Each structure stands twice: as C-alpha cells, then as structure tokens.
Amino acid sequence: MEVGTGLYLLGLALAVGLGLPIAVIGASLGQGRAIAGAMEGMARQPEMAGRIQTGMIIGLAFIESLVLFSFVIFFLLQGRLPTISGQ
Amino acid sequence: MDGQLNALWVLTQTGIGAHVPPPVFSVLSGIAALALLVFALTATRNMQRRPGRLQNLAEIIYEFFDNLAVSIVGEHGRKYVPLAGTVFLFILFCNLMGLIPPGIAPTASLNTTIALALIVIVYVQYEGIRARGVGGYLKHFARWGEVPIPLSPLMFVIEIVSELAKPVSLSIRLYANMFGKEQVTMALITALAMPIFKATFIPLPIQFPVMLLGLLVAFVQAFVFSILTLIYLSLATEHHDEHAEHAHAH
C-alpha cells in the first residue's frame, strides 16, 4: 500500500471514529448548560414552567441539529471506508 | 429452519436501513395521511356539545395548538393552527410507523422531510409577502430602519442565506433523528440480537431501550417541527407597529 493511500485511510478512519464523538461532547455540554438554566428558571418561577420548557426544547433542538449535521457527514464518510477482505 | 429464521428476522427488524427504495416511503406517508384524514373525519362527523372520546381527543389537540400559536405568534396566529397541527400530527404518525416492527418511518427518508420543509418555508414566504407587501418583505430582509443604511446590503445577503438555511436545517434535523434511530436499532439487531438468537434460540429484545428512546424522539421532533413552523411564521409576519414601538422605546 502506498504511503499516500495509507495516510488517506488513516485520516478517514480518524474522522469516522472521532468526528461524531467530538460533536457529541460539545453539544452535550451545551445542552447541559441549557437544561440547567431552564431548571433554575423553573424552580424560581414555577408558574412560568410551561413557557420555559417550550423555549428549552427549541434551544435543545437547535443545539442537537448541529450534532445531526455531523452525523450526516459521518454517514457520508463511512460510505467511503473500504471493506476489509481477509488480506 | 432457515425459512423460519428468515420470517423471524423480518418480524424482529424494525428499520430496514438505507437500502429501501423511495416508493416505499411515499406509500407509507400516504398511509399516514390517509389515517389522519380518517381520524379527522370520524372525529368531526357527528359533533356534540358533550364530546365523545374521539371528538375530545381532537379538541384537546386543537386547543393545545391554539394556545401555542397565540403565545408564539400572537392573536393573529389563530389561522396558522391548522398548518402547525397538521404538520405535527402527520410527522408524529410517520415517526410512530417506524416503531411497529416490519415498518419504517417515512420521515427517515430525506425525500419526505425536504417536502415537508419546503411546504412550510414557501408558505412562510407567502405569508410574509401578504403581511408586509413586496416592498416591506424586501425591506424586512434588509433590516431597513433597524441598522445604519450602509449596512443594509450586507444584512440583506445575510438574511437571504439564513432564510435558505431554514429548510435545510428543518429537513435534516428530522431526517437525521429518525434515520439515526433506525440505524442504531438495526445495528443492535444485526450485531447482537441476531447472533445470540442464532446461537442460543433465545430472542433477546436488545434494541428495546433504543425503541423507547425512539418513542420520545418521535414526539419531540414532531413538536419541534411544528413549533419552528410557528416561530418562522411569527418572524415573517410581525407587525410594523411593534417595530415602531420598539424604536420609540429605545
């Protein structure tokens, strides 16, 4: 195998393996902050819980959609991985 | 023996994965639309002052979206309730189809979600033009009167790009959620449940937790789609006098 192909496959494997987890780490930290803020708000003003919850869900959906973009890219990259054929 | 295994295989799998021909999704979403139509007709055919079960259900759903539309868009948001509610129910039906064993969610295909997102976005533009007129519609894009005049062309370009990003993010969010659920379910079945079943003949529902999560995702994503529809509509049809009030307040 040539060095160039090897490097390409290495990069591809790293991208497929690590791209999505990195996105998940970032987004889960962000979602955690959002939920913590919303919970605090609900505890302080229980009568606003409904509206805060709606806002929280919208915010979570926006954060989550970024992960899902990287999920789509993960699938595009995964399709380019070669299949292993016993040697 | 092999035939029995194959029959079980078909029964246990919930997501057939990426290699489903597109017409399957069209037929399934057609079934969902038909089911909704039947539900709507039977619930409203014989309306009573004291509602029966189905009518009660329909009224609960309608009132929920009525409150939501009024709280997000304002008093003139009442006329968007049919669109937002239909979008919610249709997506919910489609999502739940993926949880019934041989089925697959039509929303796990980009064709379905792009169609839904385009319907919503084109309607938003139409309502924006109707609420403001063509001139006001373009002015809104340029943030005329809100930013210094030299910045307006820049704002215009930015707003156009963000407007174009709306259908993309709407459709990909829904698609990736449902597709991801189907893929994870499928991976658990093929990698764990099937080998265990073939070796020991004990059918373990290893994909079950993912399907519970899928139930939650089905509701949340349908809700998010319809709530974003309402938000885009409220952004497009905000009244001028509100802007004027803002300007005075500052």
mmCIF file of C-alpha atoms in Angstrom:
data_model
loop_
_atom_site.group_PDB
_atom_site.id
_atom_site.type_symbol
_atom_site.label_atom_id
_atom_site.label_comp_id
_atom_site.label_asym_id
_atom_site.label_seq_id
_atom_site.Cartn_x
_atom_site.Cartn_y
_atom_site.Cartn_z
ATOM 1 C CA MET A 1 0.000 0.000 0.000
ATOM 2 C CA GLU A 2 1.294 3.438 -0.865
ATOM 3 C CA VAL A 3 2.058 5.974 1.821
ATOM 4 C CA GLY A 4 -0.461 8.427 0.398
ATOM 5 C CA THR A 5 -3.297 5.909 0.419
ATOM 6 C CA GLY A 6 -2.339 4.846 3.918
ATOM 7 C CA LEU A 7 -2.426 8.424 5.173
ATOM 8 C CA TYR A 8 -5.775 8.957 3.444
ATOM 9 C CA LEU A 9 -7.234 5.861 5.079
ATOM 10 C CA LEU A 10 -5.763 6.871 8.436
ATOM 11 C CA GLY A 11 -7.328 10.307 8.212
ATOM 12 C CA LEU A 12 -10.622 8.826 7.077
ATOM 13 C CA ALA A 13 -10.677 6.323 9.929
ATOM 14 C CA LEU A 14 -9.888 9.043 12.479
ATOM 15 C CA ALA A 15 -12.594 11.277 11.043
ATOM 16 C CA VAL A 16 -15.190 8.497 11.075
ATOM 17 C CA GLY A 17 -14.228 7.359 14.553
ATOM 18 C CA LEU A 18 -13.701 10.688 16.281
ATOM 19 C CA GLY A 19 -15.758 13.261 14.386
ATOM 20 C CA LEU A 20 -19.143 12.379 15.820
ATOM 21 C CA PRO A 21 -17.960 11.863 19.441
ATOM 22 C CA ILE A 22 -16.296 15.288 19.466
ATOM 23 C CA ALA A 23 -19.503 16.883 18.206
ATOM 24 C CA VAL A 24 -21.461 14.966 20.839
ATOM 25 C CA ILE A 25 -19.166 16.151 23.647
ATOM 26 C CA GLY A 26 -19.554 19.776 22.637
ATOM 27 C CA ALA A 27 -23.288 19.591 22.161
ATOM 28 C CA SER A 28 -23.924 17.686 25.379
ATOM 29 C CA LEU A 29 -22.011 20.303 27.358
ATOM 30 C CA GLY A 30 -24.101 22.987 25.700
ATOM 31 C CA GLN A 31 -27.346 21.118 26.267
ATOM 32 C CA GLY A 32 -26.415 20.556 29.898
ATOM 33 C CA ARG A 33 -25.976 24.273 30.402
ATOM 34 C CA ALA A 34 -29.257 24.998 28.663
ATOM 35 C CA ILE A 35 -31.171 22.480 30.768
ATOM 36 C CA ALA A 36 -29.512 23.688 33.978
ATOM 37 C CA GLY A 37 -30.554 27.254 33.183
ATOM 38 C CA ALA A 38 -34.100 26.202 32.372
ATOM 39 C CA MET A 39 -34.419 24.134 35.551
ATOM 40 C CA GLU A 40 -33.174 27.049 37.624
ATOM 41 C CA GLY A 41 -35.705 29.307 35.991
ATOM 42 C CA MET A 42 -38.490 26.794 36.599
ATOM 43 C CA ALA A 43 -37.529 26.454 40.263
ATOM 44 C CA ARG A 44 -37.587 30.196 40.742
ATOM 45 C CA GLN A 45 -40.806 30.758 38.822
ATOM 46 C CA PRO A 46 -42.876 27.587 38.718
ATOM 47 C CA GLU A 47 -45.770 29.459 37.106
ATOM 48 C CA MET A 48 -43.617 30.079 34.021
ATOM 49 C CA ALA A 49 -42.601 26.420 33.729
ATOM 50 C CA GLY A 50 -44.619 25.795 30.555
ATOM 51 C CA ARG A 51 -43.106 28.635 28.553
ATOM 52 C CA ILE A 52 -39.602 27.965 29.841
ATOM 53 C CA GLN A 53 -39.966 24.322 28.836
ATOM 54 C CA THR A 54 -41.072 25.254 25.330
ATOM 55 C CA GLY A 55 -38.109 27.580 24.969
ATOM 56 C CA MET A 56 -35.764 24.957 26.338
ATOM 57 C CA ILE A 57 -36.975 22.335 23.860
ATOM 58 C CA ILE A 58 -36.490 24.724 20.943
ATOM 59 C CA GLY A 59 -32.981 25.547 22.149
ATOM 60 C CA LEU A 60 -32.127 21.894 22.594
ATOM 61 C CA ALA A 61 -33.393 21.173 19.095
ATOM 62 C CA PHE A 62 -31.117 23.844 17.651
ATOM 63 C CA ILE A 63 -28.082 22.518 19.509
ATOM 64 C CA GLU A 64 -28.964 18.973 18.596
ATOM 65 C CA SER A 65 -29.281 19.774 14.920
ATOM 66 C CA LEU A 66 -25.562 20.644 14.845
ATOM 67 C CA VAL A 67 -24.741 17.138 16.067
ATOM 68 C CA LEU A 68 -27.069 15.738 13.455
ATOM 69 C CA PHE A 69 -25.228 17.618 10.710
ATOM 70 C CA SER A 70 -22.035 15.904 11.802
ATOM 71 C CA PHE A 71 -23.994 12.641 11.968
ATOM 72 C CA VAL A 72 -24.914 13.058 8.291
ATOM 73 C CA ILE A 73 -21.269 13.815 7.469
ATOM 74 C CA PHE A 74 -20.307 10.715 9.459
ATOM 75 C CA PHE A 75 -22.513 8.635 7.190
ATOM 76 C CA LEU A 76 -21.075 10.237 4.068
ATOM 77 C CA LEU A 77 -17.529 9.471 5.269
ATOM 78 C CA GLN A 78 -18.415 5.978 6.444
ATOM 79 C CA GLY A 79 -19.570 5.139 2.936
ATOM 80 C CA ARG A 80 -16.037 5.862 1.678
ATOM 81 C CA LEU A 81 -14.331 3.389 4.028
ATOM 82 C CA PRO A 82 -13.107 0.313 2.146
ATOM 83 C CA THR A 83 -14.430 -3.065 3.194
ATOM 84 C CA ILE A 84 -11.878 -5.393 4.732
ATOM 85 C CA SER A 85 -11.421 -8.507 2.599
ATOM 86 C CA GLY A 86 -9.380 -11.032 4.580
ATOM 87 C CA GLN A 87 -5.968 -9.635 3.258
ATOM 88 C CA MET B 1 -35.380 -23.999 9.701
ATOM 89 C CA ASP B 2 -33.825 -21.325 7.562
ATOM 90 C CA GLY B 3 -37.195 -20.172 6.363
ATOM 91 C CA GLN B 4 -38.425 -19.837 9.932
ATOM 92 C CA LEU B 5 -35.331 -17.871 10.845
ATOM 93 C CA ASN B 6 -35.915 -15.544 7.942
ATOM 94 C CA ALA B 7 -39.545 -14.992 8.929
ATOM 95 C CA LEU B 8 -38.456 -14.144 12.471
ATOM 96 C CA TRP B 9 -35.792 -11.899 11.044
ATOM 97 C CA VAL B 10 -38.415 -9.910 9.180
ATOM 98 C CA LEU B 11 -40.616 -9.722 12.277
ATOM 99 C CA THR B 12 -37.857 -8.569 14.614
ATOM 100 C CA GLN B 13 -36.322 -5.935 12.420
ATOM 101 C CA THR B 14 -37.791 -2.514 12.762
ATOM 102 C CA GLY B 15 -35.654 -0.440 10.468
ATOM 103 C CA ILE B 16 -34.729 -1.857 7.127
ATOM 104 C CA GLY B 17 -31.963 0.679 6.777
ATOM 105 C CA ALA B 18 -30.675 2.769 3.937
ATOM 106 C CA HIS B 19 -31.468 0.381 1.101
ATOM 107 C CA VAL B 20 -35.222 0.897 0.995
ATOM 108 C CA PRO B 21 -36.497 2.065 -2.392
ATOM 109 C CA PRO B 22 -38.085 5.570 -2.217
ATOM 110 C CA PRO B 23 -41.603 4.454 -3.311
ATOM 111 C CA VAL B 24 -41.917 2.562 -0.004
ATOM 112 C CA PHE B 25 -41.639 5.857 1.854
ATOM 113 C CA SER B 26 -44.176 7.503 -0.432
ATOM 114 C CA VAL B 27 -46.687 4.701 0.139
ATOM 115 C CA LEU B 28 -46.131 4.755 3.905
ATOM 116 C CA SER B 29 -46.526 8.531 4.152
ATOM 117 C CA GLY B 30 -49.638 8.202 2.023
ATOM 118 C CA ILE B 31 -50.987 5.700 4.534
ATOM 119 C CA ALA B 32 -50.188 8.153 7.337
ATOM 120 C CA ALA B 33 -52.041 10.944 5.516
ATOM 121 C CA LEU B 34 -54.992 8.641 4.905
ATOM 122 C CA ALA B 35 -55.095 7.600 8.567
ATOM 123 C CA LEU B 36 -55.080 11.267 9.605
ATOM 124 C CA LEU B 37 -57.902 12.009 7.175
ATOM 125 C CA VAL B 38 -59.993 9.165 8.551
ATOM 126 C CA PHE B 39 -59.273 10.341 12.107
ATOM 127 C CA ALA B 40 -60.261 13.918 11.306
ATOM 128 C CA LEU B 41 -63.447 12.902 9.501
ATOM 129 C CA THR B 42 -64.649 10.453 12.150
ATOM 130 C CA ALA B 43 -63.805 12.849 14.978
ATOM 131 C CA THR B 44 -65.722 15.766 13.483
ATOM 132 C CA ARG B 45 -68.545 13.997 11.625
ATOM 133 C CA ASN B 46 -71.080 13.977 14.397
ATOM 134 C CA MET B 47 -70.086 16.796 16.716
ATOM 135 C CA GLN B 48 -71.867 17.017 20.058
ATOM 136 C CA ARG B 49 -71.992 19.657 22.756
ATOM 137 C CA ARG B 50 -70.817 16.966 25.130
ATOM 138 C CA PRO B 51 -67.938 15.460 23.132
ATOM 139 C CA GLY B 52 -67.327 11.752 22.780
ATOM 140 C CA ARG B 53 -63.901 10.160 23.018
ATOM 141 C CA LEU B 54 -62.589 10.927 19.548
ATOM 142 C CA GLN B 55 -64.009 14.425 19.484
ATOM 143 C CA ASN B 56 -62.489 15.066 22.884
ATOM 144 C CA LEU B 57 -59.078 13.953 21.646
ATOM 145 C CA ALA B 58 -59.333 16.156 18.571
ATOM 146 C CA GLU B 59 -60.416 19.114 20.711
ATOM 147 C CA ILE B 60 -57.506 18.626 23.127
ATOM 148 C CA ILE B 61 -55.030 18.617 20.242
ATOM 149 C CA TYR B 62 -56.632 21.647 18.638
ATOM 150 C CA GLU B 63 -56.745 23.629 21.879
ATOM 151 C CA PHE B 64 -53.127 22.808 22.609
ATOM 152 C CA PHE B 65 -52.016 24.212 19.257
ATOM 153 C CA ASP B 66 -54.383 27.148 19.577
ATOM 154 C CA ASN B 67 -52.728 28.159 22.856
ATOM 155 C CA LEU B 68 -49.284 27.568 21.389
ATOM 156 C CA ALA B 69 -49.978 29.657 18.278
ATOM 157 C CA VAL B 70 -51.413 32.533 20.290
ATOM 158 C CA SER B 71 -48.490 32.519 22.711
ATOM 159 C CA ILE B 72 -45.871 32.410 19.935
ATOM 160 C CA VAL B 73 -47.356 34.361 17.033
ATOM 161 C CA GLY B 74 -49.901 36.487 18.851
ATOM 162 C CA GLU B 75 -53.603 36.951 18.318
ATOM 163 C CA HIS B 76 -53.411 36.686 14.512
ATOM 164 C CA GLY B 77 -51.662 33.320 14.911
ATOM 165 C CA ARG B 78 -55.003 31.536 15.138
ATOM 166 C CA LYS B 79 -55.130 30.958 11.396
ATOM 167 C CA TYR B 80 -51.845 29.042 11.462
ATOM 168 C CA VAL B 81 -53.196 26.409 13.839
ATOM 169 C CA PRO B 82 -54.366 24.073 11.025
ATOM 170 C CA LEU B 83 -50.936 24.059 9.369
ATOM 171 C CA ALA B 84 -48.945 23.612 12.580
ATOM 172 C CA GLY B 85 -51.314 20.979 13.914
ATOM 173 C CA THR B 86 -51.390 19.028 10.658
ATOM 174 C CA VAL B 87 -47.618 19.097 10.404
ATOM 175 C CA PHE B 88 -47.363 17.841 13.981
ATOM 176 C CA LEU B 89 -49.871 15.021 13.557
ATOM 177 C CA PHE B 90 -48.507 13.925 10.188
ATOM 178 C CA ILE B 91 -44.905 13.818 11.389
ATOM 179 C CA LEU B 92 -45.964 12.073 14.596
ATOM 180 C CA PHE B 93 -47.831 9.404 12.628
ATOM 181 C CA CYS B 94 -44.897 8.942 10.286
ATOM 182 C CA ASN B 95 -42.417 8.708 13.169
ATOM 183 C CA LEU B 96 -44.518 6.204 15.076
ATOM 184 C CA MET B 97 -44.765 3.978 11.993
ATOM 185 C CA GLY B 98 -41.085 3.188 12.425
ATOM 186 C CA LEU B 99 -41.801 1.631 15.822
ATOM 187 C CA ILE B 100 -44.211 -1.017 14.515
ATOM 188 C CA PRO B 101 -41.981 -3.985 13.688
ATOM 189 C CA PRO B 102 -41.958 -4.514 9.924
ATOM 190 C CA GLY B 103 -42.419 -0.801 9.281
ATOM 191 C CA ILE B 104 -40.020 2.045 8.716
ATOM 192 C CA ALA B 105 -40.643 5.704 9.427
ATOM 193 C CA PRO B 106 -41.288 7.658 6.195
ATOM 194 C CA THR B 107 -39.517 10.562 7.886
ATOM 195 C CA ALA B 108 -36.300 8.507 7.869
ATOM 196 C CA SER B 109 -36.033 9.493 4.207
ATOM 197 C CA LEU B 110 -34.783 12.896 3.083
ATOM 198 C CA ASN B 111 -37.442 12.963 0.334
ATOM 199 C CA THR B 112 -40.250 13.176 2.876
ATOM 200 C CA THR B 113 -38.633 15.714 5.180
ATOM 201 C CA ILE B 114 -37.498 18.040 2.369
ATOM 202 C CA ALA B 115 -41.039 18.049 1.003
ATOM 203 C CA LEU B 116 -42.417 18.986 4.427
ATOM 204 C CA ALA B 117 -39.802 21.689 4.989
ATOM 205 C CA LEU B 118 -40.434 23.198 1.542
ATOM 206 C CA ILE B 119 -44.183 23.339 2.155
ATOM 207 C CA VAL B 120 -43.571 25.199 5.405
ATOM 208 C CA ILE B 121 -40.947 27.603 4.074
ATOM 209 C CA VAL B 122 -42.832 28.514 0.882
ATOM 210 C CA TYR B 123 -45.927 29.201 2.982
ATOM 211 C CA VAL B 124 -43.847 31.362 5.329
ATOM 212 C CA GLN B 125 -42.620 33.480 2.400
ATOM 213 C CA TYR B 126 -46.176 33.758 1.067
ATOM 214 C CA GLU B 127 -47.475 34.913 4.441
ATOM 215 C CA GLY B 128 -44.553 37.343 4.784
ATOM 216 C CA ILE B 129 -45.367 38.963 1.433
ATOM 217 C CA ARG B 130 -49.066 39.066 2.300
ATOM 218 C CA ALA B 131 -48.481 40.672 5.685
ATOM 219 C CA ARG B 132 -45.985 43.307 4.537
ATOM 220 C CA GLY B 133 -46.363 43.684 0.781
ATOM 221 C CA VAL B 134 -43.498 43.011 -1.628
ATOM 222 C CA GLY B 135 -41.644 46.202 -0.658
ATOM 223 C CA GLY B 136 -41.999 45.596 3.061
ATOM 224 C CA TYR B 137 -40.960 41.993 2.580
ATOM 225 C CA LEU B 138 -37.701 43.055 0.902
ATOM 226 C CA LYS B 139 -37.190 45.818 3.462
ATOM 227 C CA HIS B 140 -37.552 43.273 6.223
ATOM 228 C CA PHE B 141 -34.738 41.262 4.673
ATOM 229 C CA ALA B 142 -32.529 44.353 4.550
ATOM 230 C CA ARG B 143 -33.492 45.270 8.160
ATOM 231 C CA TRP B 144 -34.424 48.709 6.776
ATOM 232 C CA GLY B 145 -34.630 51.279 9.562
ATOM 233 C CA GLU B 146 -33.108 48.923 12.124
ATOM 234 C CA VAL B 147 -29.471 49.110 11.041
ATOM 235 C CA PRO B 148 -27.490 52.018 9.522
ATOM 236 C CA ILE B 149 -28.288 52.320 5.798
ATOM 237 C CA PRO B 150 -24.782 51.368 4.529
ATOM 238 C CA LEU B 151 -25.096 48.064 6.363
ATOM 239 C CA SER B 152 -28.419 47.176 4.733
ATOM 240 C CA PRO B 153 -26.998 45.375 1.648
ATOM 241 C CA LEU B 154 -24.859 43.230 3.941
ATOM 242 C CA MET B 155 -27.848 42.426 6.138
ATOM 243 C CA PHE B 156 -29.833 41.576 3.018
ATOM 244 C CA VAL B 157 -27.279 38.950 1.957
ATOM 245 C CA ILE B 158 -27.018 37.520 5.465
ATOM 246 C CA GLU B 159 -30.777 37.313 5.837
ATOM 247 C CA ILE B 160 -31.179 35.602 2.461
ATOM 248 C CA VAL B 161 -28.580 32.997 3.431
ATOM 249 C CA SER B 162 -30.206 32.377 6.804
ATOM 250 C CA GLU B 163 -33.599 32.117 5.110
ATOM 251 C CA LEU B 164 -32.180 29.486 2.757
ATOM 252 C CA ALA B 165 -30.669 27.637 5.707
ATOM 253 C CA LYS B 166 -34.086 27.269 7.345
ATOM 254 C CA PRO B 167 -35.479 24.479 5.130
ATOM 255 C CA VAL B 168 -32.095 22.729 5.141
ATOM 256 C CA SER B 169 -31.880 22.599 8.930
ATOM 257 C CA LEU B 170 -35.583 21.773 9.308
ATOM 258 C CA SER B 171 -35.407 18.802 6.965
ATOM 259 C CA ILE B 172 -32.018 17.474 8.065
ATOM 260 C CA ARG B 173 -32.928 17.683 11.760
ATOM 261 C CA LEU B 174 -35.987 15.498 11.343
ATOM 262 C CA TYR B 175 -34.358 13.136 8.847
ATOM 263 C CA ALA B 176 -31.182 12.584 10.854
ATOM 264 C CA ASN B 177 -33.097 11.941 14.063
ATOM 265 C CA MET B 178 -35.333 9.297 12.563
ATOM 266 C CA PHE B 179 -32.648 7.793 10.340
ATOM 267 C CA GLY B 180 -30.262 7.622 13.288
ATOM 268 C CA LYS B 181 -32.837 5.827 15.393
ATOM 269 C CA GLU B 182 -33.483 3.286 12.636
ATOM 270 C CA GLN B 183 -29.762 2.754 12.120
ATOM 271 C CA VAL B 184 -28.989 2.218 15.805
ATOM 272 C CA THR B 185 -31.915 -0.203 16.165
ATOM 273 C CA MET B 186 -30.754 -2.060 13.087
ATOM 274 C CA ALA B 187 -27.143 -2.179 14.255
ATOM 275 C CA LEU B 188 -28.147 -3.616 17.646
ATOM 276 C CA ILE B 189 -30.280 -6.273 15.982
ATOM 277 C CA THR B 190 -27.721 -7.366 13.410
ATOM 278 C CA ALA B 191 -24.691 -7.149 15.692
ATOM 279 C CA LEU B 192 -26.143 -8.566 18.932
ATOM 280 C CA ALA B 193 -29.695 -9.860 18.846
ATOM 281 C CA MET B 194 -29.442 -11.996 15.705
ATOM 282 C CA PRO B 195 -26.145 -13.756 16.552
ATOM 283 C CA ILE B 196 -27.415 -14.504 20.069
ATOM 284 C CA PHE B 197 -30.672 -15.830 18.669
ATOM 285 C CA LYS B 198 -28.891 -17.995 16.114
ATOM 286 C CA ALA B 199 -26.572 -19.434 18.768
ATOM 287 C CA THR B 200 -28.948 -19.988 21.683
ATOM 288 C CA PHE B 201 -32.510 -19.579 20.254
ATOM 289 C CA ILE B 202 -33.270 -17.028 22.971
ATOM 290 C CA PRO B 203 -34.819 -13.926 21.382
ATOM 291 C CA LEU B 204 -33.467 -11.040 23.446
ATOM 292 C CA PRO B 205 -35.022 -7.606 22.783
ATOM 293 C CA ILE B 206 -31.696 -5.790 22.909
ATOM 294 C CA GLN B 207 -32.992 -2.960 20.720
ATOM 295 C CA PHE B 208 -35.867 -2.258 23.124
ATOM 296 C CA PRO B 209 -34.257 0.684 25.041
ATOM 297 C CA VAL B 210 -33.445 2.379 21.750
ATOM 298 C CA MET B 211 -37.040 1.996 20.665
ATOM 299 C CA LEU B 212 -38.237 3.594 23.914
ATOM 300 C CA LEU B 213 -35.907 6.469 23.168
ATOM 301 C CA GLY B 214 -37.335 6.473 19.653
ATOM 302 C CA LEU B 215 -40.827 6.933 21.086
ATOM 303 C CA LEU B 216 -39.643 10.032 22.918
ATOM 304 C CA VAL B 217 -37.789 11.324 19.859
ATOM 305 C CA ALA B 218 -40.874 10.788 17.695
ATOM 306 C CA PHE B 219 -42.921 13.149 19.871
ATOM 307 C CA VAL B 220 -40.190 15.715 20.465
ATOM 308 C CA GLN B 221 -39.209 16.010 16.812
ATOM 309 C CA ALA B 222 -42.791 16.354 15.622
ATOM 310 C CA PHE B 223 -43.326 19.046 18.269
ATOM 311 C CA VAL B 224 -40.111 20.851 17.352
ATOM 312 C CA PHE B 225 -41.000 20.865 13.665
ATOM 313 C CA SER B 226 -44.407 22.405 14.248
ATOM 314 C CA ILE B 227 -43.155 24.886 16.844
ATOM 315 C CA LEU B 228 -40.435 26.044 14.450
ATOM 316 C CA THR B 229 -43.112 26.446 11.783
ATOM 317 C CA LEU B 230 -44.957 28.798 14.123
ATOM 318 C CA ILE B 231 -41.764 30.691 15.012
ATOM 319 C CA TYR B 232 -40.838 31.230 11.354
ATOM 320 C CA LEU B 233 -44.380 32.405 10.669
ATOM 321 C CA SER B 234 -44.229 34.845 13.577
ATOM 322 C CA LEU B 235 -40.858 36.198 12.376
ATOM 323 C CA ALA B 236 -42.232 36.663 8.867
ATOM 324 C CA THR B 237 -45.486 38.352 9.881
ATOM 325 C CA GLU B 238 -44.501 40.572 12.822
ATOM 326 C CA HIS B 239 -46.492 43.771 12.667
ATOM 327 C CA HIS B 240 -44.954 47.086 11.746
ATOM 328 C CA ASP B 241 -46.398 48.953 14.709
ATOM 329 C CA GLU B 242 -44.464 46.679 17.051
ATOM 330 C CA HIS B 243 -41.264 47.773 15.365
ATOM 331 C CA ALA B 244 -42.316 51.391 15.720
ATOM 332 C CA GLU B 245 -42.964 50.866 19.429
ATOM 333 C CA HIS B 246 -39.535 49.345 19.796
ATOM 334 C CA ALA B 247 -37.949 52.336 18.080
ATOM 335 C CA HIS B 248 -39.750 54.706 20.440
ATOM 336 C CA ALA B 249 -38.769 52.726 23.481
ATOM 337 C CA HIS B 250 -35.084 52.996 22.700
#
